[in-house]
Amino acid sequence: MANAVSSFTTLALLSRDQFQHRKSFQPHSRKLSTNSWLIRRRAGRPGLRFVVSSSTGSSDGVSGSESEPSLSYAWPDNNKRPRVCILGGGFGGLYTALRLESLEWPDGKKPQVVLVDRSERFVFKPLLYELLSGEVDKWEIAPRFSDLLSNTAVQFLKDRVQFLHPSDHLGMDVVSVSASAGVVHLESGLLIEYDWLVLALGAETTLDGVPGAIEYALPFTTFEDAQRVNEKLRALERKYFGKDSQIRVAVVGCGYSGVELAATISERLQDRGLVQAINVGKAILPNAPPGNRESALKVLSSRNVQLLLGYFVRYIRRDGEFGISHELTDVESVPDGTEAHNQNRLVLELQPTEKGMQSQVIEADLVLWTVGSKPLLPELELSNKPSNIPLNGRGQAETDETLRVKGHPRIFAVGDSSAVSDRNGKLLPGTAQVAFQQADFAGWNLWAAINGRPLLPFRFQNLGEMMSLGRYDAAISPSFIEGLTLDGPIGHTARKIAYLIRLPTDEHRLKVGLSWLTKSAVESTALLQNTFTKMLSGQ
């Protein structure tokens, strides 16, 4: 039974000499106040345990005679079975852990697996837009890791990765698991020695390229981001309730995320809001199938969405900052019924990308940022001993075709942490579909490496592309039928079924499927009652 625990939940005090060698991996000592009764009581509990390693000396320049302990993760089966540490609980990390759990293992070879993520919830990111439309509940798209892993042997740690100390590049035998392949340092001070490591740390939106973006723009990549946007929209809906002014939302970027956000929010706000979608290119969804692009344009043109194509954001500021009034700039044309000047609004200056176009200044109550991302892998601090993990220009680990990091036979990388190209040499995008497939290969190749079998080269199979366009709208272009696009309610239903199948566990799929079926039945009943009422009233 997996246990979701904090890094300091359980401590077991062991001898100083037995773990003295771990001192070399600890750059900063930490003082821990422990209670012998607490240690004795918790040490006997099954599941996740920690050991305390003590060393004498000073810490942070402070000398003292008392020993200063450091924490080291104690694997449930010690070193008797292979130890796999997975960093990151997104599609790549969680699905790799579940894949390892589902495989058949020889006696004594099934690995001990620990999954580390800074959040307590797994987030099914393609369905975050349904959170804004009210179509799904939090538990459906963001279940707790503890719930998902409750029927597995996978352990979960809510913690942040600080830096790595790999040692598998020092001529280590790939098949042997008798020696540690490295150490992971967590922010809490916990050290995890591992035999195999999976890098699946994901990526985050970059906001530092435009002045004011960090202060005023909101990204939309995490569950916390989605909650923050939803709360902001609710506050704006209350603020503008009963007023003639429209809620103004600016969405920067017209890739999949930007278009899905614009479609979802415009449907939610209806005539109460105006969504302005800004894109550097002259077309939306430049890399999408034509059918998806056409469906998106049809939906956006039918709603209160203004496309500002061929512009980039030069800066964002609060109206009236620096003593500059919005009225003194080249003000945009304001639709009827909206306020031309609002001191609480944000101001975005847009610069054209082509000659002959005029710069624009627009106002917004909410700015959503969907362009630019950076892998979290380079954010790991390096100690005085460099990790020697090769990174490309985007900050992704360079891997071979089996997803192993080059020069590190005991480290695999998936998702946004991995630089993998398709058969044409083009770098694969950081999408859920890519990470999902890589997790399947990473799990199998870990099985093969541990059992001394040949590893399989990763081959990405494009299954098509899907996008949400509102509560009852979506577009799907499957790759196996050229030129086919399912949109509208049919596309919406097909998309939800496809994602229902891809939810992490059978138990979660069953719960979510029943929930969606119940909601659909309630909505259908309400629609029939409404229609019947109108018929009786003669409308």
Short mmCIF file of N, CA, C and O in Angstrom, two decimals, residues 249-255 257-259 262 275-285 300 305-316 332 347-353 357 360-364 366-371:
data_model
loop_
_atom_site.label_atom_id
_atom_site.label_comp_id
_atom_site.label_asym_id
_atom_site.label_seq_id
_atom_site.Cartn_x
_atom_site.Cartn_y
_atom_site.Cartn_z
N VAL A 249 -10.87 40.26 -21.53
CA VAL A 249 -9.83 39.25 -21.30
C VAL A 249 -8.91 39.22 -22.50
O VAL A 249 -9.36 39.07 -23.64
N ALA A 250 -7.60 39.36 -22.25
CA ALA A 250 -6.60 39.25 -23.31
C ALA A 250 -5.90 37.91 -23.18
O ALA A 250 -5.41 37.55 -22.11
N VAL A 251 -5.85 37.17 -24.27
CA VAL A 251 -5.15 35.88 -24.32
C VAL A 251 -3.97 36.02 -25.25
O VAL A 251 -4.14 36.32 -26.44
N VAL A 252 -2.77 35.86 -24.72
CA VAL A 252 -1.56 36.02 -25.52
C VAL A 252 -1.14 34.65 -26.04
O VAL A 252 -0.80 33.75 -25.27
N GLY A 253 -1.17 34.51 -27.36
CA GLY A 253 -0.82 33.26 -28.01
C GLY A 253 -2.04 32.59 -28.59
O GLY A 253 -3.08 32.48 -27.94
N CYS A 254 -1.91 32.14 -29.84
CA CYS A 254 -3.03 31.46 -30.52
C CYS A 254 -2.63 30.07 -30.98
O CYS A 254 -3.00 29.62 -32.07
N GLY A 255 -1.81 29.40 -30.17
CA GLY A 255 -1.62 27.97 -30.38
C GLY A 255 -2.81 27.24 -29.78
O GLY A 255 -3.87 27.83 -29.51
N SER A 257 -3.35 25.99 -26.73
CA SER A 257 -3.75 26.46 -25.42
C SER A 257 -4.48 27.80 -25.50
O SER A 257 -5.52 28.00 -24.85
N GLY A 258 -3.95 28.74 -26.28
CA GLY A 258 -4.57 30.05 -26.40
C GLY A 258 -5.95 29.99 -27.03
O GLY A 258 -6.89 30.65 -26.57
N VAL A 259 -6.09 29.20 -28.10
CA VAL A 259 -7.38 29.10 -28.78
C VAL A 259 -8.41 28.41 -27.88
O VAL A 259 -9.58 28.84 -27.80
N ALA A 262 -9.48 30.94 -25.26
CA ALA A 262 -10.34 31.98 -25.83
C ALA A 262 -11.74 31.44 -26.09
O ALA A 262 -12.74 32.11 -25.79
N VAL A 275 -13.22 38.79 -25.51
CA VAL A 275 -11.92 38.12 -25.47
C VAL A 275 -11.10 38.57 -26.66
O VAL A 275 -11.56 38.50 -27.80
N GLN A 276 -9.89 39.04 -26.40
CA GLN A 276 -8.99 39.46 -27.46
C GLN A 276 -7.79 38.51 -27.48
O GLN A 276 -7.03 38.44 -26.51
N ALA A 277 -7.65 37.78 -28.57
CA ALA A 277 -6.59 36.79 -28.72
C ALA A 277 -5.47 37.38 -29.58
O ALA A 277 -5.70 37.79 -30.72
N ILE A 278 -4.27 37.43 -29.02
CA ILE A 278 -3.12 38.09 -29.65
C ILE A 278 -2.13 37.04 -30.12
O ILE A 278 -1.77 36.13 -29.36
N ASN A 279 -1.66 37.18 -31.35
CA ASN A 279 -0.71 36.19 -31.88
C ASN A 279 0.33 36.87 -32.76
O ASN A 279 0.01 37.78 -33.53
N VAL A 280 1.56 36.39 -32.64
CA VAL A 280 2.64 36.95 -33.46
C VAL A 280 2.42 36.63 -34.93
O VAL A 280 2.62 37.47 -35.80
N GLY A 281 2.02 35.40 -35.21
CA GLY A 281 1.77 34.99 -36.59
C GLY A 281 0.47 35.55 -37.12
O GLY A 281 -0.39 36.03 -36.38
N LYS A 282 0.30 35.41 -38.41
CA LYS A 282 -0.89 35.93 -39.08
C LYS A 282 -2.02 34.90 -39.12
O LYS A 282 -3.08 35.16 -39.68
N ALA A 283 -1.78 33.73 -38.55
CA ALA A 283 -2.80 32.69 -38.54
C ALA A 283 -2.79 32.00 -37.17
O ALA A 283 -1.76 31.92 -36.51
N ILE A 284 -3.94 31.51 -36.78
CA ILE A 284 -4.02 30.75 -35.54
C ILE A 284 -3.67 29.29 -35.81
O ILE A 284 -3.76 28.82 -36.94
N LEU A 285 -3.25 28.59 -34.79
CA LEU A 285 -2.95 27.15 -34.88
C LEU A 285 -2.12 26.82 -36.11
O LEU A 285 -2.52 26.02 -36.96
N LEU A 300 -14.76 30.64 -33.02
CA LEU A 300 -14.34 31.94 -32.51
C LEU A 300 -15.09 33.08 -33.18
O LEU A 300 -15.42 34.09 -32.53
N VAL A 305 -15.16 37.16 -29.76
CA VAL A 305 -13.70 37.03 -29.76
C VAL A 305 -13.12 37.90 -30.86
O VAL A 305 -13.57 37.84 -32.01
N GLN A 306 -12.15 38.70 -30.51
CA GLN A 306 -11.44 39.54 -31.48
C GLN A 306 -10.03 39.00 -31.65
O GLN A 306 -9.28 38.87 -30.69
N LEU A 307 -9.67 38.65 -32.88
CA LEU A 307 -8.34 38.14 -33.18
C LEU A 307 -7.42 39.28 -33.59
O LEU A 307 -7.71 40.03 -34.54
N LEU A 308 -6.32 39.43 -32.86
CA LEU A 308 -5.31 40.44 -33.17
C LEU A 308 -4.07 39.70 -33.64
O LEU A 308 -3.19 39.33 -32.87
N LEU A 309 -4.00 39.45 -34.94
CA LEU A 309 -2.95 38.63 -35.52
C LEU A 309 -1.85 39.49 -36.11
O LEU A 309 -2.10 40.57 -36.66
N GLY A 310 -0.62 39.03 -35.98
CA GLY A 310 0.52 39.79 -36.48
C GLY A 310 1.02 40.82 -35.48
O GLY A 310 1.65 41.80 -35.87
N TYR A 311 0.78 40.57 -34.18
CA TYR A 311 1.22 41.49 -33.14
C TYR A 311 1.96 40.74 -32.04
O TYR A 311 1.66 39.57 -31.75
N PHE A 312 2.91 41.42 -31.42
CA PHE A 312 3.53 40.90 -30.20
C PHE A 312 3.35 41.94 -29.10
O PHE A 312 3.20 43.14 -29.35
N VAL A 313 3.34 41.46 -27.86
CA VAL A 313 3.12 42.34 -26.72
C VAL A 313 4.45 43.00 -26.34
O VAL A 313 5.42 42.32 -26.04
N ARG A 314 4.45 44.31 -26.35
CA ARG A 314 5.67 45.05 -26.03
C ARG A 314 5.81 45.25 -24.52
O ARG A 314 6.90 45.14 -23.97
N TYR A 315 4.71 45.53 -23.84
CA TYR A 315 4.75 45.63 -22.38
C TYR A 315 3.33 45.52 -21.85
O TYR A 315 2.33 45.66 -22.58
N ILE A 316 3.24 45.26 -20.55
CA ILE A 316 1.96 45.25 -19.82
C ILE A 316 2.15 46.13 -18.59
O ILE A 316 3.15 46.01 -17.89
N GLU A 332 -7.17 52.10 -28.59
CA GLU A 332 -7.89 51.23 -29.50
C GLU A 332 -9.30 51.73 -29.70
O GLU A 332 -9.84 52.52 -28.94
N VAL A 347 -3.06 47.58 -19.19
CA VAL A 347 -2.82 48.15 -20.52
C VAL A 347 -1.75 47.34 -21.22
O VAL A 347 -0.68 47.08 -20.65
N LEU A 348 -2.03 46.90 -22.44
CA LEU A 348 -1.08 46.15 -23.24
C LEU A 348 -0.76 46.94 -24.50
O LEU A 348 -1.68 47.34 -25.24
N GLU A 349 0.51 47.20 -24.72
CA GLU A 349 0.92 47.82 -25.98
C GLU A 349 1.33 46.73 -26.95
O GLU A 349 2.20 45.89 -26.65
N LEU A 350 0.71 46.73 -28.13
CA LEU A 350 0.96 45.72 -29.14
C LEU A 350 1.74 46.33 -30.30
O LEU A 350 1.35 47.37 -30.85
N GLN A 351 2.84 45.68 -30.64
CA GLN A 351 3.65 46.12 -31.76
C GLN A 351 3.44 45.18 -32.94
O GLN A 351 3.41 43.96 -32.77
N PRO A 352 3.28 45.72 -34.15
CA PRO A 352 3.07 44.86 -35.32
C PRO A 352 4.35 44.16 -35.73
O PRO A 352 5.46 44.64 -35.49
N THR A 353 4.20 43.02 -36.34
CA THR A 353 5.35 42.25 -36.83
C THR A 353 5.65 42.55 -38.30
O THR A 353 6.68 42.12 -38.81
N MET A 357 1.37 48.05 -40.64
CA MET A 357 0.38 47.85 -39.58
C MET A 357 0.64 48.84 -38.46
O MET A 357 1.78 49.14 -38.16
N GLN A 360 -1.05 49.06 -31.50
CA GLN A 360 -2.31 49.19 -30.79
C GLN A 360 -2.08 49.17 -29.29
O GLN A 360 -1.10 48.60 -28.81
N VAL A 361 -2.98 49.78 -28.58
CA VAL A 361 -3.00 49.72 -27.13
C VAL A 361 -4.37 49.22 -26.72
O VAL A 361 -5.39 49.80 -27.09
N ILE A 362 -4.41 48.13 -25.98
CA ILE A 362 -5.69 47.57 -25.56
C ILE A 362 -5.74 47.49 -24.03
O ILE A 362 -4.71 47.51 -23.37
N GLU A 363 -6.96 47.44 -23.52
CA GLU A 363 -7.18 47.29 -22.09
C GLU A 363 -7.68 45.90 -21.78
O GLU A 363 -8.34 45.26 -22.62
N ALA A 364 -7.39 45.42 -20.57
CA ALA A 364 -7.85 44.09 -20.18
C ALA A 364 -8.01 44.03 -18.66
O ALA A 364 -7.23 44.63 -17.91
N LEU A 366 -8.07 40.98 -17.37
CA LEU A 366 -7.34 39.74 -17.11
C LEU A 366 -6.48 39.42 -18.32
O LEU A 366 -6.96 39.46 -19.46
N VAL A 367 -5.20 39.13 -18.08
CA VAL A 367 -4.28 38.76 -19.16
C VAL A 367 -3.81 37.33 -18.92
O VAL A 367 -3.26 37.01 -17.87
N LEU A 368 -4.03 36.48 -19.90
CA LEU A 368 -3.62 35.08 -19.83
C LEU A 368 -2.49 34.83 -20.81
O LEU A 368 -2.59 35.20 -21.99
N TRP A 369 -1.43 34.19 -20.34
CA TRP A 369 -0.20 34.02 -21.13
C TRP A 369 -0.02 32.54 -21.48
O TRP A 369 0.07 31.69 -20.61
N THR A 370 0.04 32.24 -22.78
CA THR A 370 0.15 30.84 -23.21
C THR A 370 1.34 30.59 -24.13
O THR A 370 1.45 29.50 -24.69
N VAL A 371 2.22 31.55 -24.28
CA VAL A 371 3.36 31.37 -25.19
C VAL A 371 4.65 31.25 -24.40
O VAL A 371 4.83 31.88 -23.35
#
